[in-house]
Amino acid sequence: MPYYKKLFDETSLSGEKKKRIAEKILLLREALDKQIPARTLNSKLILATWNIREFDSSKGGERLIESFYYIAEIIDRFDLVAIQEVRENLKALNKLKEVLGSNWDYIYTDVTEGIGGNGERMAFLFDRRKVKFDGLAGEVVNQPVRKKEGDKMVALPSVQWVRSPFICGFKAGWTNFMLCTVHIYYGESKPEDSIRVQEIKQIAEFMKAKAEDAIELGNMQSIILMGDFNIFDKKDATFKALTSTGFKVPAALAKDELTGSNVKKDKFYDQIVFLNRQGVFEFTNEAGIFDFYESVFKDGEEAIYEEHFVKKKPEATEEESDGISLASKYKTWRTFQMSDHLPMWVEIRIDNTKEYLTKKAETVVPTPTPE
């Protein structure tokens, strides 16, 4: 569980603020208890993906101390989390790891160069008591285009993806698997940006080939592709580009009643899909989207945090000089404290002891005949 002592030893926080933060953490924990199953030692694994907005930059103002504890409280309910939008300065990621405690570790990429990459990293945070990093780690690049010139095949440079997908190998329980996290190009604010569709298709095809090779060789049992795909709706070409390659959405995440993962819950930006060797890697019926704004930085709490996002003039009223209400300013500001994405999670069964022993019990092994 998160390490709270430093929070309540913090001299910059008044006693009243510490009391409010403690109440908020309790409220958040209550919501988490109701919506996410308790973690087990060795029978099930809870995976999550979360785009934590500008983690961390000064674009939306400084992240408050309490925000790190709310984020840590959420992450601590999972065993392994893929995080997008980690920035060049690792101060925030290191702070989060410190709050989570010594059982947690991370693996992260270098910063993506170029304007489109936005100076971002991607990372995996995992609880070492449950999950073991198996040594495989790399950033995925688009393969060269092969073209015949005369009687020879030549490899021509291909256009690289805006942010390189990050792939790592892990072990948990009876399973070993690859996780690949992505933050797909956004482009124009429309459902079917052509570059976005192409990028999703290319990455999914590459990862499918990678998965099939690894599974055939017996090196891996499954591959999970997860992250921010910037998919507006499941009816769009972007979603079809992802699933047409053979990747499947876990049944628990495919339910019609499941909301989107943006704050308004009307966009399906974040996804978790998989390919696996049948009977080895099984999802349970537990999965979902967790809305932390029902517990912390709630609607209507702008007055509590006004000092952090509004520089008031003496004559200022609720409608500021720019015509934007305090409520609207607050709703934008809070996304830089927590995120403009909600975490998506899914539970996986990783204990195959019963199946293994049953198979052994049903197998007749001939007794060696003495010579």
XYZ file of N, CA and C in Angstrom, residues 119-290:
516
model
N 7.921 14.802 -26.769
C 8.859 14.635 -25.658
C 8.392 13.645 -24.605
N 7.699 12.590 -25.046
C 7.107 11.638 -24.102
C 7.904 10.341 -23.982
N 7.726 9.688 -22.859
C 8.184 8.318 -22.628
C 6.953 7.442 -22.392
N 7.184 6.141 -22.407
C 6.184 5.196 -21.922
C 6.834 4.327 -20.861
N 6.035 3.824 -19.939
C 6.608 3.075 -18.811
C 5.684 1.946 -18.381
N 6.288 0.950 -17.743
C 5.545 -0.098 -17.043
C 5.904 -0.009 -15.564
N 4.900 0.056 -14.722
C 5.066 -0.013 -13.270
C 4.530 -1.364 -12.819
N 5.277 -2.072 -11.967
C 4.810 -3.393 -11.559
C 5.242 -3.719 -10.134
N 4.424 -4.548 -9.486
C 4.699 -5.016 -8.133
C 5.594 -6.248 -8.231
N 6.808 -6.143 -7.736
C 7.800 -7.219 -7.873
C 7.437 -8.478 -7.096
N 6.534 -8.360 -6.127
C 6.112 -9.551 -5.389
C 5.283 -10.483 -6.267
N 4.692 -9.942 -7.298
C 3.769 -10.693 -8.150
C 4.297 -10.867 -9.573
N 4.955 -9.847 -10.065
C 5.366 -9.800 -11.464
C 6.886 -9.749 -11.567
N 7.422 -10.550 -12.472
C 8.864 -10.569 -12.705
C 9.163 -10.110 -14.130
N 10.059 -9.156 -14.272
C 10.542 -8.742 -15.582
C 11.488 -9.820 -16.093
N 11.265 -10.314 -17.313
C 12.048 -11.470 -17.766
C 13.273 -11.106 -18.607
N 13.539 -9.810 -18.754
C 14.743 -9.393 -19.472
C 14.497 -8.844 -20.858
N 13.332 -9.134 -21.448
C 13.014 -8.628 -22.779
C 12.485 -7.203 -22.693
N 13.112 -6.270 -23.401
C 12.635 -4.892 -23.446
C 13.128 -4.239 -24.727
N 12.270 -3.493 -25.381
C 12.693 -2.807 -26.598
C 11.614 -1.900 -27.140
N 12.054 -0.938 -27.935
C 11.123 -0.072 -28.639
C 10.956 -0.607 -30.054
N 9.726 -0.647 -30.525
C 9.407 -1.234 -31.822
C 9.461 -0.160 -32.905
N 10.097 -0.488 -34.030
C 10.162 0.456 -35.150
C 9.486 -0.149 -36.371
N 8.998 0.717 -37.232
C 8.348 0.273 -38.458
C 9.381 -0.380 -39.376
N 8.993 -1.490 -39.982
C 9.925 -2.250 -40.808
C 10.143 -1.599 -42.176
N 11.309 -1.816 -42.782
C 11.574 -1.257 -44.114
C 10.587 -1.794 -45.147
N 10.355 -0.998 -46.172
C 9.502 -1.426 -47.279
C 10.383 -2.140 -48.299
N 10.059 -3.374 -48.613
C 10.874 -4.145 -49.558
C 10.306 -3.997 -50.975
N 11.206 -3.660 -51.895
C 10.792 -3.389 -53.266
C 11.772 -4.037 -54.237
N 11.241 -4.581 -55.320
C 12.102 -5.232 -56.303
C 12.631 -4.210 -57.290
N 13.934 -4.175 -57.417
C 14.586 -3.317 -58.394
C 15.466 -4.201 -59.270
N 15.010 -4.402 -60.495
C 15.718 -5.326 -61.367
C 15.543 -6.742 -60.863
N 16.649 -7.429 -60.649
C 16.584 -8.801 -60.135
C 16.898 -8.868 -58.653
N 16.877 -7.710 -57.984
C 17.185 -7.671 -56.555
C 16.037 -7.076 -55.749
N 15.936 -7.514 -54.496
C 14.995 -6.924 -53.541
C 15.767 -5.939 -52.672
N 15.282 -4.713 -52.620
C 15.957 -3.699 -51.806
C 15.019 -3.244 -50.694
N 15.616 -2.840 -49.589
C 14.835 -2.361 -48.442
C 14.869 -0.840 -48.420
N 13.709 -0.234 -48.501
C 13.603 1.221 -48.483
C 13.131 1.684 -47.110
N 13.655 2.803 -46.633
C 13.237 3.308 -45.314
C 11.732 3.563 -45.283
N 11.109 3.222 -44.183
C 9.672 3.458 -44.028
C 9.443 4.637 -43.093
N 8.263 5.204 -43.175
C 7.901 6.296 -42.270
C 7.706 5.717 -40.877
N 8.417 6.269 -39.916
C 8.334 5.743 -38.553
C 7.094 6.264 -37.834
N 6.648 5.499 -36.856
C 5.504 5.896 -36.054
C 5.895 7.070 -35.160
N 4.930 7.902 -34.848
C 5.197 9.121 -34.084
C 5.828 8.806 -32.733
N 5.303 7.791 -32.059
C 5.888 7.339 -30.785
C 6.143 5.836 -30.893
N 7.360 5.432 -30.641
C 7.705 4.014 -30.766
C 6.991 3.192 -29.698
N 6.267 2.141 -30.088
C 5.658 1.247 -29.093
C 6.740 0.637 -28.205
N 6.378 0.333 -26.975
C 7.324 -0.201 -25.990
C 6.892 -1.606 -25.612
N 7.793 -2.568 -25.799
C 7.457 -3.962 -25.543
C 8.374 -4.540 -24.473
N 7.789 -5.280 -23.540
C 8.552 -5.929 -22.462
C 7.988 -7.322 -22.196
N 8.841 -8.195 -21.706
C 8.410 -9.528 -21.317
C 8.290 -9.633 -19.805
N 7.241 -10.312 -19.343
C 7.005 -10.473 -17.908
C 6.586 -11.906 -17.607
N 6.730 -12.273 -16.344
C 6.262 -13.561 -15.847
C 5.423 -13.327 -14.602
N 4.337 -14.078 -14.501
C 3.486 -14.017 -13.311
C 2.758 -15.347 -13.188
N 2.881 -15.974 -12.043
C 2.238 -17.270 -11.863
C 2.746 -18.282 -12.872
N 1.800 -18.934 -13.557
C 2.145 -19.962 -14.542
C 2.398 -19.377 -15.931
N 2.304 -18.092 -16.085
C 2.343 -17.506 -17.425
C 3.577 -16.649 -17.655
N 4.003 -16.632 -18.912
C 4.954 -15.625 -19.361
C 4.336 -14.945 -20.573
N 4.504 -13.669 -20.686
C 3.780 -12.920 -21.704
C 4.536 -11.652 -22.078
N 4.198 -11.131 -23.251
C 4.732 -9.856 -23.701
C 3.651 -8.796 -23.566
N 4.042 -7.641 -23.088
C 3.155 -6.484 -23.059
C 3.729 -5.433 -23.990
N 2.888 -4.869 -24.803
C 3.301 -3.777 -25.676
C 2.366 -2.603 -25.434
N 2.925 -1.469 -25.051
C 2.087 -0.297 -24.825
C 2.341 0.741 -25.910
N 1.275 1.444 -26.290
C 1.354 2.414 -27.383
C 0.683 3.726 -26.991
N 1.097 4.783 -27.666
C 0.375 6.048 -27.640
C 0.294 6.490 -29.094
N -0.832 6.174 -29.711
C -1.003 6.357 -31.148
C -1.166 7.835 -31.515
N -0.702 8.168 -32.697
C -0.826 9.511 -33.276
C -2.288 9.971 -33.235
N -2.493 11.223 -32.840
C -3.858 11.757 -32.766
C -4.250 12.453 -34.063
N -3.430 13.424 -34.493
C -3.713 14.127 -35.740
C -4.907 15.045 -35.632
N -5.774 14.976 -36.634
C -6.958 15.828 -36.649
C -8.010 15.287 -35.687
N -8.779 16.210 -35.134
C -9.805 15.824 -34.161
C -11.036 15.284 -34.886
N -10.863 14.121 -35.478
C -11.959 13.450 -36.167
C -11.784 11.951 -35.977
N -12.866 11.195 -36.103
C -12.810 9.766 -35.785
C -11.815 8.961 -36.604
N -11.623 9.329 -37.878
C -10.856 8.443 -38.744
C -9.723 9.170 -39.461
N -8.842 9.781 -38.693
C -7.646 10.379 -39.264
C -6.854 9.283 -39.991
N -6.499 9.513 -41.244
C -5.888 8.462 -42.069
C -4.544 7.983 -41.526
N -3.743 8.907 -41.000
C -2.443 8.511 -40.444
C -2.648 7.660 -39.197
N -3.636 8.025 -38.383
C -3.926 7.265 -37.160
C -4.361 5.836 -37.501
N -5.242 5.716 -38.488
C -5.710 4.391 -38.908
C -4.539 3.546 -39.397
N -3.686 4.146 -40.223
C -2.534 3.419 -40.767
C -1.572 2.985 -39.667
N -1.327 3.875 -38.714
C -0.394 3.560 -37.638
C -0.903 2.391 -36.793
N -2.184 2.412 -36.452
C -2.768 1.317 -35.670
C -2.654 0.000 -36.433
N -2.991 0.035 -37.723
C -2.950 -1.171 -38.556
C -1.538 -1.740 -38.630
N -0.562 -0.879 -38.869
C 0.822 -1.337 -39.006
C 1.352 -1.934 -37.705
N 1.079 -1.268 -36.608
C 1.567 -1.762 -35.317
C 0.903 -3.087 -34.963
N -0.407 -3.174 -35.182
C -1.127 -4.416 -34.866
C -0.615 -5.575 -35.722
N -0.361 -5.320 -36.995
C 0.146 -6.378 -37.879
C 1.541 -6.825 -37.455
N 2.385 -5.860 -37.108
C 3.735 -6.195 -36.668
C 3.691 -7.023 -35.389
N 2.865 -6.603 -34.432
C 2.802 -7.302 -33.155
C 2.169 -8.678 -33.303
N 1.253 -8.822 -34.251
C 0.668 -10.143 -34.496
C 1.745 -11.112 -34.986
N 2.558 -10.650 -35.937
C 3.637 -11.493 -36.455
C 4.632 -11.829 -35.349
N 4.926 -10.846 -34.524
C 5.847 -11.051 -33.406
C 5.280 -12.093 -32.444
N 4.001 -11.969 -32.149
C 3.356 -12.889 -31.208
C 3.334 -14.309 -31.745
N 2.971 -14.448 -33.009
C 2.879 -15.787 -33.593
C 4.237 -16.481 -33.598
N 5.284 -15.728 -33.909
C 6.634 -16.307 -33.902
C 7.033 -16.747 -32.497
N 6.778 -15.867 -31.522
C 7.178 -16.162 -30.141
C 6.399 -17.335 -29.566
N 5.097 -17.382 -29.859
C 4.263 -18.472 -29.347
C 4.664 -19.798 -29.991
N 4.945 -19.755 -31.304
C 5.339 -20.972 -32.017
C 6.659 -21.520 -31.485
N 7.570 -20.629 -31.146
C 8.865 -21.052 -30.621
C 8.794 -21.477 -29.161
N 7.644 -21.209 -28.534
C 7.482 -21.558 -27.129
C 8.113 -20.564 -26.178
N 8.505 -19.391 -26.711
C 9.133 -18.375 -25.863
C 8.116 -17.581 -25.057
N 6.914 -17.449 -25.594
C 5.872 -16.675 -24.939
C 4.541 -17.385 -25.090
N 3.650 -17.141 -24.151
C 2.330 -17.743 -24.220
C 1.281 -16.767 -24.731
N 1.535 -15.475 -24.568
C 0.551 -14.474 -24.960
C 1.231 -13.144 -25.223
N 0.528 -12.301 -25.971
C 0.957 -10.917 -26.109
C -0.258 -10.032 -25.910
N -0.069 -8.978 -25.156
C -1.147 -8.031 -24.894
C -0.716 -6.669 -25.409
N -1.566 -6.073 -26.213
C -1.335 -4.748 -26.778
C -2.276 -3.792 -26.060
N -1.722 -2.770 -25.430
C -2.555 -1.909 -24.592
C -2.046 -0.471 -24.609
N -2.955 0.463 -24.391
C -2.533 1.849 -24.327
C -3.562 2.790 -24.911
N -3.080 3.972 -25.301
C -3.932 5.027 -25.835
C -3.896 4.955 -27.362
N -4.969 4.421 -27.942
C -5.064 4.272 -29.394
C -5.789 5.446 -30.050
N -6.306 6.371 -29.255
C -7.071 7.511 -29.770
C -8.223 7.061 -30.669
N -8.896 6.004 -30.253
C -10.072 5.501 -30.956
C -11.304 6.224 -30.422
N -12.045 6.860 -31.306
C -13.226 7.609 -30.880
C -14.391 6.677 -30.553
N -14.631 5.703 -31.437
C -15.781 4.811 -31.273
C -15.426 3.424 -31.801
N -16.060 2.410 -31.247
C -15.774 1.038 -31.667
C -16.296 0.729 -33.066
N -17.065 1.646 -33.647
C -17.562 1.453 -35.005
C -16.616 2.055 -36.040
N -15.597 2.766 -35.579
C -14.699 3.483 -36.478
C -13.666 2.569 -37.130
N -13.063 3.082 -38.201
C -12.012 2.344 -38.911
C -10.795 2.115 -38.027
N -10.580 2.994 -37.062
C -9.441 2.833 -36.154
C -9.577 1.555 -35.331
N -10.773 1.294 -34.832
C -11.003 0.087 -34.036
C -10.922 -1.158 -34.916
N -11.458 -1.061 -36.126
C -11.400 -2.190 -37.057
C -9.957 -2.491 -37.447
N -9.145 -1.438 -37.566
C -7.731 -1.634 -37.903
C -7.022 -2.432 -36.816
N -7.451 -2.251 -35.588
C -6.845 -2.958 -34.456
C -7.299 -4.410 -34.392
N -8.587 -4.636 -34.514
C -9.140 -5.980 -34.315
C -9.121 -6.852 -35.571
N -8.982 -6.248 -36.744
C -8.989 -7.036 -37.984
C -7.751 -7.910 -38.124
N -6.723 -7.624 -37.349
C -5.477 -8.392 -37.427
C -5.516 -9.666 -36.583
N -6.578 -9.835 -35.822
C -6.686 -11.032 -34.990
C -6.609 -10.765 -33.505
N -6.217 -9.556 -33.131
C -6.235 -9.209 -31.710
C -7.680 -9.152 -31.229
N -7.897 -9.657 -30.024
C -9.249 -9.718 -29.471
C -9.369 -8.862 -28.214
N -10.540 -8.299 -28.038
C -10.846 -7.563 -26.813
C -11.360 -8.568 -25.789
N -10.825 -8.587 -24.569
C -11.365 -9.487 -23.542
C -12.872 -9.294 -23.403
N -13.601 -10.384 -23.242
C -15.064 -10.320 -23.188
C -15.566 -9.327 -22.151
N -14.884 -9.249 -21.021
C -15.325 -8.350 -19.950
C -15.176 -6.883 -20.328
N -14.312 -6.591 -21.317
C -14.148 -5.213 -21.787
C -14.971 -4.932 -23.038
N -15.602 -5.960 -23.584
C -16.377 -5.804 -24.810
C -17.862 -5.587 -24.538
N -18.230 -5.522 -23.279
C -19.641 -5.346 -22.928
C -20.153 -3.986 -23.399
N -21.384 -3.977 -23.893
C -21.968 -2.747 -24.428
C -22.077 -1.644 -23.383
N -22.264 -2.032 -22.128
C -22.460 -1.023 -21.084
C -21.158 -0.368 -20.634
N -20.028 -0.876 -21.089
C -18.749 -0.288 -20.689
C -18.593 1.080 -21.339
N -18.257 2.071 -20.538
C -18.137 3.439 -21.038
C -16.791 3.664 -21.710
N -16.649 4.853 -22.301
C -15.360 5.261 -22.834
C -14.411 5.606 -21.704
N -13.145 5.841 -22.054
C -12.127 6.074 -21.027
C -11.704 7.528 -20.918
N -12.351 8.427 -21.658
C -12.091 9.847 -21.440
C -12.973 10.333 -20.296
N -12.767 11.559 -19.846
C -13.506 12.059 -18.683
C -15.011 12.091 -18.947
N -15.405 12.447 -20.169
C -16.828 12.484 -20.509
C -17.395 11.088 -20.766
N -16.506 10.103 -20.878
C -16.885 8.699 -21.073
C -17.594 8.437 -22.403
N -17.278 9.256 -23.411
C -17.906 9.063 -24.715
C -16.897 8.750 -25.820
N -15.628 8.566 -25.456
C -14.590 8.202 -26.418
C -13.863 6.953 -25.904
N -13.511 6.071 -26.836
C -12.896 4.790 -26.466
C -11.401 4.801 -26.796
N -10.759 5.855 -26.329
C -9.347 6.069 -26.637
C -8.470 4.886 -26.236
N -8.679 4.389 -25.039
C -7.796 3.363 -24.474
C -8.360 1.965 -24.715
N -7.460 1.041 -25.027
C -7.879 -0.324 -25.329
C -6.871 -1.329 -24.775
N -7.365 -2.531 -24.503
C -6.527 -3.679 -24.152
C -6.973 -4.833 -25.039
N -6.060 -5.352 -25.871
C -6.379 -6.478 -26.755
C -5.272 -7.525 -26.629
N -5.559 -8.743 -27.094
C -4.593 -9.820 -26.859
C -4.602 -10.882 -27.956
N -3.504 -11.609 -28.025
C -3.372 -12.854 -28.779
C -2.722 -13.846 -27.835
N -3.196 -15.076 -27.803
C -2.576 -16.019 -26.876
C -2.725 -17.463 -27.319
N -1.938 -18.318 -26.691
C -2.053 -19.753 -26.898
C -3.230 -20.227 -26.072
N -4.186 -20.824 -26.710
C -5.452 -21.182 -26.064
C -5.249 -22.041 -24.819
N -6.009 -21.691 -23.780
C -6.018 -22.484 -22.566
C -4.923 -22.164 -21.579
N -4.074 -21.203 -21.918
C -2.963 -20.879 -21.033
C -3.175 -19.547 -20.325
N -3.744 -18.607 -21.031
C -3.873 -17.235 -20.528
C -5.343 -16.852 -20.595
N -6.029 -16.904 -19.488
C -7.477 -16.715 -19.505
C -7.897 -15.485 -18.708
N -8.771 -14.695 -19.321
C -9.314 -13.521 -18.649
C -10.521 -13.931 -17.813
N -10.684 -13.296 -16.682
C -11.868 -13.530 -15.858
C -12.978 -12.597 -16.348
N -14.071 -12.545 -15.639
C -15.168 -11.644 -16.007
C -15.038 -10.271 -15.360
N -13.881 -10.016 -14.749
C -13.668 -8.743 -14.061
C -12.840 -7.797 -14.925
N -13.391 -6.608 -15.194
C -12.691 -5.588 -15.976
C -13.489 -4.297 -15.862
N -12.877 -3.194 -16.253
C -13.638 -1.962 -16.209
C -12.820 -0.703 -16.429
N -13.518 0.414 -16.259
C -12.945 1.759 -16.308
C -13.188 2.376 -14.940
N -12.159 2.919 -14.327
C -12.340 3.497 -12.995
C -12.375 5.016 -13.069
